[in-house]
Amino acid sequence: MIVKSVRLKNWKNFPDADVRLTERTYLLGANASGKSNFLDVFRFLRDISRSQGGGLQKAINDRGGIKKIRCLHARQDTEIKIEVHLSESIESQTNWIYVLAIKRESGGAHRNLISAEEVYHGSTCLLKRPDENDSKDAVRLTQTSLEQIQANADFREIAEYFEKTTYLHLVPQLLRFGDQIGGQLLEGDPFGQGFLERIARTGKKSRDSRLKRIENALSSIVDHFQDLRFIKDDATGRPHLEMKYAHWRKDAGWQREEQFSDGTLRLIALLWILQEGESLLLLEEPELSLNNDIISEIPLLFQRITRDRKKRSRQILTSTHSEAIFKNEGIDPDGVLLLEPAQEGTKIRMPDAEEKALFENGFSIAEVMLPRIAPEKVKQLTLF
């Protein structure tokens, strides 16, 4: 399954947005333009759909309450609405539509209530709320049908799809100093503190296969690299990754993850997550800590690391403003979404006709689109 399009109303930066997605979609925008907020739409649906520890109210509370997710520019109409169109592939017609709208109760307990929830499969409407049962018991409107096993039987396929959405933005220090930091992992471990445990939980056959692909990729871009292996410490049982570098002594040259560079750790996590399942994958600034030669190859890595898999490669949404990425000629301009902050919130658009004409005449996406997000007051920052 794949997300073909999404429409937003009053979601964070976006008073109104209606965008089409591709198998590889790149979100391009200046700092604070809303790239992370757009990705959070799919994390929000994932959190609602979780069979354990999820649900609408928790998803809202985890984000600081409904005021934190409602667009600041919402005035008379304060309803938040998300509409997602899904299909089996980018080429096929939409066969699922999920609509969720929520609003703060005007009186009483000021609860967060569902003002609309709809599911369509083809031309058939499988769910339309509020319904008669909701009118008899308004408390029902505090929960979506998406999160209820007894209510989502006819469309559990999309609930399971949303639940499997993957987000990983590995922070090397959390992984490297996890023992010293201690404490509980955030739900879903979005920052990779438990990344090694994640590898350890993977079956040996799949783990070895994925690490071999990563090893092949690293051998072409990391100087003196020879081998990558997974081990468990004999004394503590903790999982570790080890890399071997060329050394004059046969058994020397091995390093553990605490000795890896930030860029190497982030690259390994990126290459691993690309192989993990077929769910929607959300990436934020994958270029961090990497040099430009590697960054420029990220779009090709998306294809190469998965091309020998038996299953279809996964849909990826990537937020970035990296010049090295957008200089890559393999990026489809139709897969680029430009986020433009305006007086009344952020607008999202695809390249227009003039910009597409420039692409056709040999200009790169970096040359055409990056000037669109350059801060107007950057010279003042330089003077400062």
Coordinates of C-alpha atoms in Angstrom, one line a residue:
M1 CA 0.0 0.0 0.0
I2 CA 1.1 3.6 -0.6
V3 CA -0.1 7.1 0.2
K4 CA -1.1 8.9 -3.0
S5 CA -2.2 12.2 -1.5
V6 CA -3.0 13.9 1.7
R7 CA -5.2 16.9 2.5
L8 CA -4.8 19.0 5.7
K9 CA -6.9 21.6 7.3
N10 CA -5.7 23.6 10.4
W11 CA -2.9 21.1 11.1
K12 CA 0.0 22.9 12.7
N13 CA 1.7 25.2 10.1
F14 CA -0.9 24.3 7.4
P15 CA -4.3 26.1 7.4
D16 CA -5.0 24.3 4.1
A17 CA -2.9 21.9 2.1
D18 CA -3.6 19.4 -0.6
V19 CA -0.6 17.5 -2.0
R20 CA 0.2 14.5 -4.1
L21 CA 3.0 12.2 -3.0
T22 CA 5.2 9.9 -5.0
E23 CA 7.2 6.8 -4.1
R24 CA 10.2 9.1 -3.2
T25 CA 9.0 12.5 -2.0
Y26 CA 11.3 15.2 -0.8
L27 CA 10.1 18.1 1.4
L28 CA 12.1 21.2 0.7
G29 CA 11.7 24.2 2.9
A30 CA 13.6 26.8 5.1
N31 CA 14.0 26.2 8.8
A32 CA 10.7 26.4 10.7
S33 CA 8.7 26.1 7.4
G34 CA 6.9 22.9 8.7
K35 CA 8.8 20.0 7.2
S36 CA 8.7 18.1 10.5
N37 CA 5.1 19.1 11.1
F38 CA 4.1 17.6 7.8
L39 CA 5.9 14.3 8.6
D40 CA 4.1 14.3 12.0
V41 CA 0.8 13.9 10.3
F42 CA 1.7 10.3 9.6
R43 CA 3.2 9.7 13.0
F44 CA 0.0 11.0 14.4
L45 CA -2.0 8.5 12.4
R46 CA 0.5 5.8 13.5
D47 CA 0.0 6.7 17.2
I48 CA -3.8 6.6 16.9
S49 CA -3.7 3.2 15.2
R50 CA -1.4 1.5 17.7
S51 CA -3.0 -1.7 19.0
Q52 CA -1.3 -1.3 22.4
G53 CA -0.8 2.1 24.1
G54 CA -2.2 4.1 21.3
G55 CA -5.4 6.0 20.6
L56 CA -6.6 9.5 19.7
Q57 CA -6.4 11.1 23.1
K58 CA -2.9 9.9 23.8
A59 CA -1.7 11.0 20.4
I60 CA -3.1 14.5 21.1
N61 CA -1.7 14.6 24.7
D62 CA 1.7 13.5 23.6
R63 CA 1.9 16.5 21.4
G64 CA 0.9 18.9 24.2
G65 CA -2.8 19.1 23.6
I66 CA -5.1 20.1 20.8
K67 CA -3.9 23.7 20.9
K68 CA -0.4 22.5 19.9
I69 CA -1.6 20.8 16.8
R70 CA -4.2 23.3 15.7
C71 CA -3.0 25.9 13.2
L72 CA -2.5 29.3 14.9
H73 CA -4.3 30.9 11.9
A74 CA -7.5 29.0 12.5
R75 CA -10.2 31.5 13.6
Q76 CA -13.9 30.9 12.9
D77 CA -13.3 27.3 11.8
T78 CA -11.1 25.6 14.3
E79 CA -11.7 22.0 13.2
I80 CA -8.5 20.0 12.4
K81 CA -8.9 17.6 9.5
I82 CA -6.7 15.0 7.9
E83 CA -7.7 13.2 4.7
V84 CA -5.4 10.5 3.3
H85 CA -5.8 8.7 -0.1
L86 CA -4.1 5.3 -0.4
S87 CA -3.6 2.8 -3.2
E88 CA -1.7 -0.4 -4.0
S89 CA 0.9 1.6 -6.1
I90 CA 1.5 5.1 -7.4
E91 CA 0.2 4.1 -10.8
S92 CA -3.1 2.5 -9.6
Q93 CA -6.3 4.3 -8.7
T94 CA -7.1 5.3 -5.1
N95 CA -8.9 2.5 -3.4
W96 CA -8.9 3.7 0.2
I97 CA -9.8 7.1 1.7
Y98 CA -9.5 7.8 5.4
V99 CA -10.9 11.1 6.8
L100 CA -10.5 12.2 10.4
A101 CA -11.6 15.6 11.8
I102 CA -11.3 16.6 15.5
K103 CA -12.5 19.6 17.4
R104 CA -12.4 20.9 21.0
E105 CA -15.7 20.6 22.8
S106 CA -17.1 24.2 23.3
G107 CA -18.5 23.6 26.7
G108 CA -18.6 21.2 29.6
A109 CA -15.4 19.2 30.0
H110 CA -13.8 20.7 26.8
R111 CA -13.0 17.2 25.5
N112 CA -11.3 16.6 22.2
L113 CA -14.1 15.1 20.1
I114 CA -14.3 13.5 16.6
S115 CA -16.3 15.8 14.4
A116 CA -16.0 13.5 11.4
E117 CA -14.5 10.1 10.7
E118 CA -15.0 8.4 7.3
V119 CA -13.6 5.4 5.5
Y120 CA -14.2 4.7 1.8
H121 CA -13.1 1.6 -0.1
G122 CA -13.5 2.3 -3.8
S123 CA -17.0 3.8 -4.2
T124 CA -18.3 2.1 -1.0
C125 CA -18.6 4.1 2.3
L126 CA -17.6 1.7 5.1
L127 CA -17.8 4.3 7.9
K128 CA -19.4 7.7 8.4
R129 CA -19.3 9.3 11.9
P130 CA -20.9 10.8 13.9
D131 CA -23.6 8.2 13.6
E132 CA -26.7 7.3 15.5
N133 CA -24.8 5.5 18.2
D134 CA -22.5 8.5 18.7
S135 CA -25.6 10.8 19.1
K136 CA -26.8 8.6 22.0
D137 CA -23.4 8.5 23.7
A138 CA -21.1 11.4 23.0
V139 CA -18.2 9.7 24.9
R140 CA -17.8 7.5 21.9
L141 CA -16.5 10.5 20.0
T142 CA -13.4 10.5 22.1
Q143 CA -12.2 7.4 20.3
T144 CA -11.7 6.8 16.6
S145 CA -12.9 3.6 15.0
L146 CA -9.4 3.2 13.6
E147 CA -8.1 2.4 17.1
Q148 CA -10.8 -0.1 18.0
I149 CA -10.4 -3.7 16.9
Q150 CA -14.1 -4.4 17.2
A151 CA -14.9 -1.4 15.0
N152 CA -12.2 -1.5 12.3
A153 CA -12.8 -5.0 11.0
D154 CA -13.9 -3.8 7.5
F155 CA -10.8 -1.5 7.2
R156 CA -8.2 -3.0 9.5
E157 CA -5.9 -3.1 6.5
I158 CA -5.4 0.7 6.7
A159 CA -5.2 0.7 10.5
E160 CA -2.3 -1.8 10.3
Y161 CA -0.7 0.2 7.5
F162 CA -0.7 3.4 9.6
E163 CA 0.6 1.5 12.7
K164 CA 3.6 0.2 10.8
T165 CA 4.8 3.7 9.7
T166 CA 8.5 4.0 10.6
Y167 CA 10.4 7.1 11.8
L168 CA 14.1 7.1 12.8
H169 CA 16.2 10.1 13.3
L170 CA 19.2 8.6 15.0
V171 CA 21.1 10.8 17.5
P172 CA 24.6 9.2 17.7
Q173 CA 25.3 10.3 21.3
L174 CA 22.1 8.6 22.6
L175 CA 23.3 5.3 21.0
R176 CA 27.0 5.7 21.9
F177 CA 26.4 6.7 25.6
G178 CA 23.1 4.8 26.2
D179 CA 24.4 3.0 29.3
Q180 CA 25.6 6.2 30.9
I181 CA 22.5 8.2 30.1
G182 CA 20.1 5.4 31.2
G183 CA 16.4 6.1 31.6
Q184 CA 13.5 4.8 29.5
L185 CA 13.3 4.9 25.7
L186 CA 10.8 7.1 24.1
E187 CA 7.9 5.2 22.6
G188 CA 9.0 3.9 19.2
D189 CA 12.6 4.9 20.0
P190 CA 12.6 7.7 17.3
F191 CA 16.2 8.8 18.2
G192 CA 17.8 5.4 18.0
Q193 CA 18.9 4.8 21.6
G194 CA 17.7 1.2 21.3
F195 CA 18.9 0.8 17.7
L196 CA 21.3 -2.1 18.6
E197 CA 18.5 -3.9 20.5
R198 CA 16.4 -3.4 17.4
I199 CA 19.1 -5.2 15.3
A200 CA 19.4 -7.9 18.0
R201 CA 15.6 -8.7 17.8
T202 CA 15.8 -9.3 14.1
G203 CA 16.1 -13.0 13.1
K204 CA 19.7 -14.1 12.3
K205 CA 19.1 -14.8 8.7
S206 CA 17.5 -11.4 8.0
R207 CA 20.0 -9.6 10.2
D208 CA 23.0 -11.2 8.4
S209 CA 21.5 -10.5 5.0
R210 CA 20.9 -6.8 5.8
L211 CA 24.3 -6.3 7.4
K212 CA 25.9 -7.8 4.3
R213 CA 24.2 -5.3 2.1
I214 CA 25.3 -2.5 4.4
E215 CA 28.9 -3.9 4.4
N216 CA 28.9 -3.8 0.6
A217 CA 27.7 -0.2 0.6
L218 CA 30.2 0.9 3.2
S219 CA 33.1 -0.8 1.4
S220 CA 32.7 1.7 -1.5
I221 CA 32.6 4.8 0.5
V222 CA 34.5 4.3 3.8
D223 CA 38.3 4.3 3.5
H224 CA 40.2 1.2 4.7
F225 CA 36.9 -0.5 5.7
Q226 CA 36.9 -4.3 5.5
D227 CA 34.2 -6.0 7.5
L228 CA 31.0 -5.4 9.6
R229 CA 29.6 -7.8 12.1
F230 CA 27.1 -8.1 14.9
I231 CA 28.1 -9.6 18.2
K232 CA 26.9 -9.9 21.8
D233 CA 29.2 -9.2 24.7
D234 CA 30.2 -12.4 26.5
A235 CA 30.0 -10.8 30.0
T236 CA 26.9 -8.5 29.7
G237 CA 25.0 -10.0 26.8
R238 CA 24.6 -6.5 25.3
P239 CA 24.5 -6.3 21.5
H240 CA 27.2 -4.5 19.6
L241 CA 28.3 -3.7 16.0
E242 CA 31.9 -4.0 15.1
M243 CA 33.8 -2.7 12.0
K244 CA 37.1 -3.9 10.9
Y245 CA 39.6 -1.6 9.2
A246 CA 42.8 -2.6 7.3
H247 CA 45.6 -3.2 9.8
W248 CA 49.0 -4.8 9.6
R249 CA 48.1 -7.3 12.4
K250 CA 45.7 -10.0 11.3
D251 CA 43.3 -9.8 14.3
A252 CA 43.6 -6.0 14.9
G253 CA 41.7 -3.1 13.4
W254 CA 38.3 -3.9 15.0
Q255 CA 36.2 -1.0 16.4
R256 CA 32.9 -1.0 18.3
E257 CA 30.0 1.5 17.8
E258 CA 31.3 3.9 20.5
Q259 CA 34.3 4.4 18.2
F260 CA 32.3 5.0 15.0
S261 CA 32.0 8.5 13.7
D262 CA 28.6 10.2 13.9
G263 CA 28.3 10.0 10.2
T264 CA 29.1 6.3 10.1
L265 CA 26.5 5.5 12.8
R266 CA 23.8 7.6 11.0
L267 CA 24.6 6.0 7.7
I268 CA 24.4 2.4 9.1
A269 CA 21.0 3.3 10.7
L270 CA 19.8 4.7 7.4
L271 CA 20.9 1.7 5.4
W272 CA 19.3 -0.6 7.9
I273 CA 16.0 1.1 8.1
L274 CA 15.7 1.2 4.3
Q275 CA 15.6 -2.6 4.4
E276 CA 13.2 -2.9 7.3
G277 CA 9.7 -3.8 6.0
E278 CA 7.5 -2.1 3.4
S279 CA 5.8 0.5 5.6
L280 CA 5.9 4.2 5.0
L281 CA 9.3 5.5 6.0
L282 CA 9.8 9.1 7.3
L283 CA 13.3 10.6 7.2
E284 CA 14.4 13.9 8.6
E285 CA 17.6 15.5 7.2
P286 CA 19.4 12.2 6.5
E287 CA 22.4 14.3 5.3
L288 CA 23.4 15.3 8.9
S289 CA 27.0 14.3 9.8
L290 CA 27.8 13.0 6.2
N291 CA 30.2 14.5 3.7
N292 CA 28.8 15.8 0.4
D293 CA 30.1 13.0 -1.7
I294 CA 28.0 10.5 0.3
I295 CA 25.0 12.9 0.6
S296 CA 24.8 13.3 -3.1
E297 CA 24.4 9.5 -3.4
I298 CA 21.5 9.2 -0.9
P299 CA 18.7 9.2 -3.6
L300 CA 20.6 6.3 -5.4
L301 CA 21.1 4.5 -2.0
F302 CA 17.3 4.5 -1.7
Q303 CA 17.1 2.4 -4.8
R304 CA 20.3 0.3 -4.6
I305 CA 19.9 -1.0 -1.0
T306 CA 16.5 -2.4 -1.9
R307 CA 16.8 -3.4 -5.5
D308 CA 17.7 -7.1 -4.7
R309 CA 14.9 -7.5 -2.3
K310 CA 12.1 -9.8 -3.3
K311 CA 9.5 -7.4 -2.0
R312 CA 8.6 -4.0 -3.4
S313 CA 10.8 -1.0 -2.1
R314 CA 9.0 1.2 0.4
Q315 CA 7.6 4.7 0.1
I316 CA 9.9 7.3 1.6
L317 CA 9.2 10.9 2.7
T318 CA 12.4 12.9 3.3
S319 CA 12.7 16.3 4.7
T320 CA 15.9 18.1 3.6
H321 CA 17.4 21.4 2.3
S322 CA 20.6 19.8 1.2
E323 CA 22.2 21.2 -2.0
A324 CA 24.1 17.9 -2.5
I325 CA 20.9 15.9 -2.5
F326 CA 19.1 18.1 -4.9
K327 CA 22.0 18.2 -7.3
N328 CA 21.4 14.5 -7.9
E329 CA 19.9 14.1 -11.4
G330 CA 18.0 10.9 -10.4
I331 CA 15.4 12.9 -8.4
D332 CA 12.0 13.2 -10.1
P333 CA 10.9 16.9 -9.9
D334 CA 7.4 15.7 -9.4
G335 CA 8.5 14.2 -6.2
V336 CA 9.6 17.5 -4.7
L337 CA 7.3 19.6 -2.5
L338 CA 8.2 23.1 -1.7
L339 CA 7.1 24.5 1.7
E340 CA 6.6 28.3 1.6
P341 CA 5.8 30.2 4.8
A342 CA 3.2 32.9 4.1
Q343 CA 1.3 35.5 6.2
E344 CA -1.4 33.0 7.0
G345 CA 0.6 29.8 7.5
T346 CA 2.7 27.5 5.2
K347 CA 1.7 26.7 1.7
I348 CA 2.9 23.5 0.0
R349 CA 3.3 23.2 -3.8
M350 CA 5.0 21.2 -6.5
P351 CA 7.3 22.8 -9.0
D352 CA 5.4 25.2 -11.3
A353 CA 5.5 25.3 -15.1
E354 CA 8.3 27.8 -15.2
E355 CA 10.4 25.8 -12.9
K356 CA 9.7 22.6 -14.8
A357 CA 10.9 24.3 -18.0
L358 CA 14.2 25.1 -16.3
F359 CA 14.6 21.4 -15.3
E360 CA 14.0 20.4 -18.9
N361 CA 16.7 22.8 -20.0
G362 CA 19.3 21.2 -17.8
F363 CA 19.1 23.0 -14.6
S364 CA 19.2 20.9 -11.4
I365 CA 16.6 21.0 -8.6
A366 CA 19.2 22.6 -6.4
E367 CA 19.8 25.5 -8.8
V368 CA 16.1 26.1 -9.4
M369 CA 14.4 25.4 -6.0
L370 CA 17.0 26.2 -3.3
P371 CA 17.0 29.9 -4.1
R372 CA 13.2 29.9 -3.3
I373 CA 13.9 29.1 0.4
A374 CA 17.0 31.3 0.9
P375 CA 16.3 33.5 4.0
E376 CA 15.9 37.2 3.0
K377 CA 17.8 38.4 6.0
V378 CA 20.8 36.0 5.7
K379 CA 23.2 39.0 5.2
Q380 CA 22.1 40.4 8.6
L381 CA 23.0 37.0 10.2
T382 CA 26.4 37.1 8.6
L383 CA 27.0 40.6 9.9
F384 CA 25.9 39.5 13.4

